[in-house]
Amino acid sequence: LYFGAEGYGDQIASSNLGRHPRARAAAYASFDARMLKRFSLNAGLRDELWGSFEHQWTPSLTGGYWLAPGLK
């Protein structure tokens, strides 16, 4: 299991365009399962926030197969 969060902000201050601040944030969690020493399955969920508390959930599901000890 792994998880994390991130944040980002920037601002435009222009005599022509005015002031426009912008902020974004996200949080995510993912679970990685190994099976039979050759297969892996990863399931995760990310929530991205921006603007006036608008957000979007993004699920993910991936799989992998180990061909050799250092090659997936």
Tab-separated table of C-alpha atoms in Angstrom:
chain	number	residue	atom	x	y	z
A	1	LEU	CA	0.000	0.000	0.000
A	2	TYR	CA	1.304	3.452	-0.810
A	3	PHE	CA	-0.280	6.896	-0.690
A	4	GLY	CA	0.541	10.571	-0.947
A	5	ALA	CA	-0.601	14.114	-1.608
A	6	GLU	CA	0.616	17.051	-3.649
A	7	GLY	CA	-0.183	20.723	-4.067
A	8	TYR	CA	0.567	23.396	-6.626
A	9	GLY	CA	-0.153	27.105	-6.957
A	10	ASP	CA	0.698	29.903	-9.355
A	11	GLN	CA	-0.412	33.443	-10.062
A	12	ILE	CA	-0.521	35.851	-12.983
A	13	ALA	CA	-0.078	39.528	-12.111
A	14	SER	CA	-0.360	41.557	-15.306
A	15	SER	CA	-1.186	45.196	-15.967
A	16	ASN	CA	-3.033	43.986	-19.073
A	17	LEU	CA	-4.665	40.752	-17.825
A	18	GLY	CA	-5.080	41.548	-14.118
A	19	ARG	CA	-4.475	39.136	-11.238
A	20	HIS	CA	-5.365	35.456	-11.623
A	21	PRO	CA	-4.302	33.046	-8.855
A	22	ARG	CA	-4.710	29.296	-9.376
A	23	ALA	CA	-4.289	26.379	-6.976
A	24	ARG	CA	-4.501	22.605	-7.367
A	25	ALA	CA	-4.171	19.703	-4.962
A	26	ALA	CA	-4.409	15.933	-5.197
A	27	ALA	CA	-4.388	12.884	-2.938
A	28	TYR	CA	-3.914	9.289	-3.995
A	29	ALA	CA	-3.687	5.748	-2.662
A	30	SER	CA	-2.667	2.535	-4.400
A	31	PHE	CA	-2.354	-1.126	-3.473
A	32	ASP	CA	0.204	-3.396	-5.155
A	33	ALA	CA	-0.276	-7.176	-4.839
A	34	ARG	CA	2.271	-9.788	-5.987
A	35	MET	CA	1.046	-13.264	-6.914
A	36	LEU	CA	2.958	-16.493	-7.668
A	37	LYS	CA	6.272	-14.553	-7.844
A	38	ARG	CA	5.491	-13.685	-11.506
A	39	PHE	CA	2.349	-11.533	-11.560
A	40	SER	CA	1.460	-8.170	-10.035
A	41	LEU	CA	-1.835	-6.312	-9.747
A	42	ASN	CA	-2.133	-2.635	-8.839
A	43	ALA	CA	-5.401	-0.855	-7.922
A	44	GLY	CA	-5.503	2.839	-7.064
A	45	LEU	CA	-7.639	5.942	-6.645
A	46	ARG	CA	-6.716	9.625	-7.071
A	47	ASP	CA	-8.780	12.716	-6.213
A	48	GLU	CA	-7.715	15.943	-7.936
A	49	LEU	CA	-9.020	19.271	-6.551
A	50	TRP	CA	-8.935	22.666	-8.248
A	51	GLY	CA	-10.752	26.007	-8.317
A	52	SER	CA	-13.758	26.370	-6.035
A	53	PHE	CA	-13.535	22.892	-4.530
A	54	GLU	CA	-14.246	21.158	-7.830
A	55	HIS	CA	-12.753	17.676	-7.933
A	56	GLN	CA	-12.439	14.579	-10.078
A	57	TRP	CA	-11.913	10.973	-8.978
A	58	THR	CA	-9.641	8.847	-11.167
A	59	PRO	CA	-9.493	5.084	-10.571
A	60	SER	CA	-6.723	2.872	-11.979
A	61	LEU	CA	-6.187	-0.862	-12.385
A	62	THR	CA	-3.016	-2.331	-13.898
A	63	GLY	CA	-1.365	-5.719	-14.179
A	64	GLY	CA	2.147	-6.918	-14.852
A	65	TYR	CA	4.112	-10.080	-15.586
A	66	TRP	CA	7.756	-10.597	-14.629
A	67	LEU	CA	9.621	-12.111	-17.615
A	68	ALA	CA	12.918	-12.281	-15.686
A	69	PRO	CA	14.085	-11.102	-12.220
A	70	GLY	CA	14.917	-7.603	-13.559
A	71	LEU	CA	12.409	-7.388	-16.440
A	72	LYS	CA	8.698	-6.694	-16.010
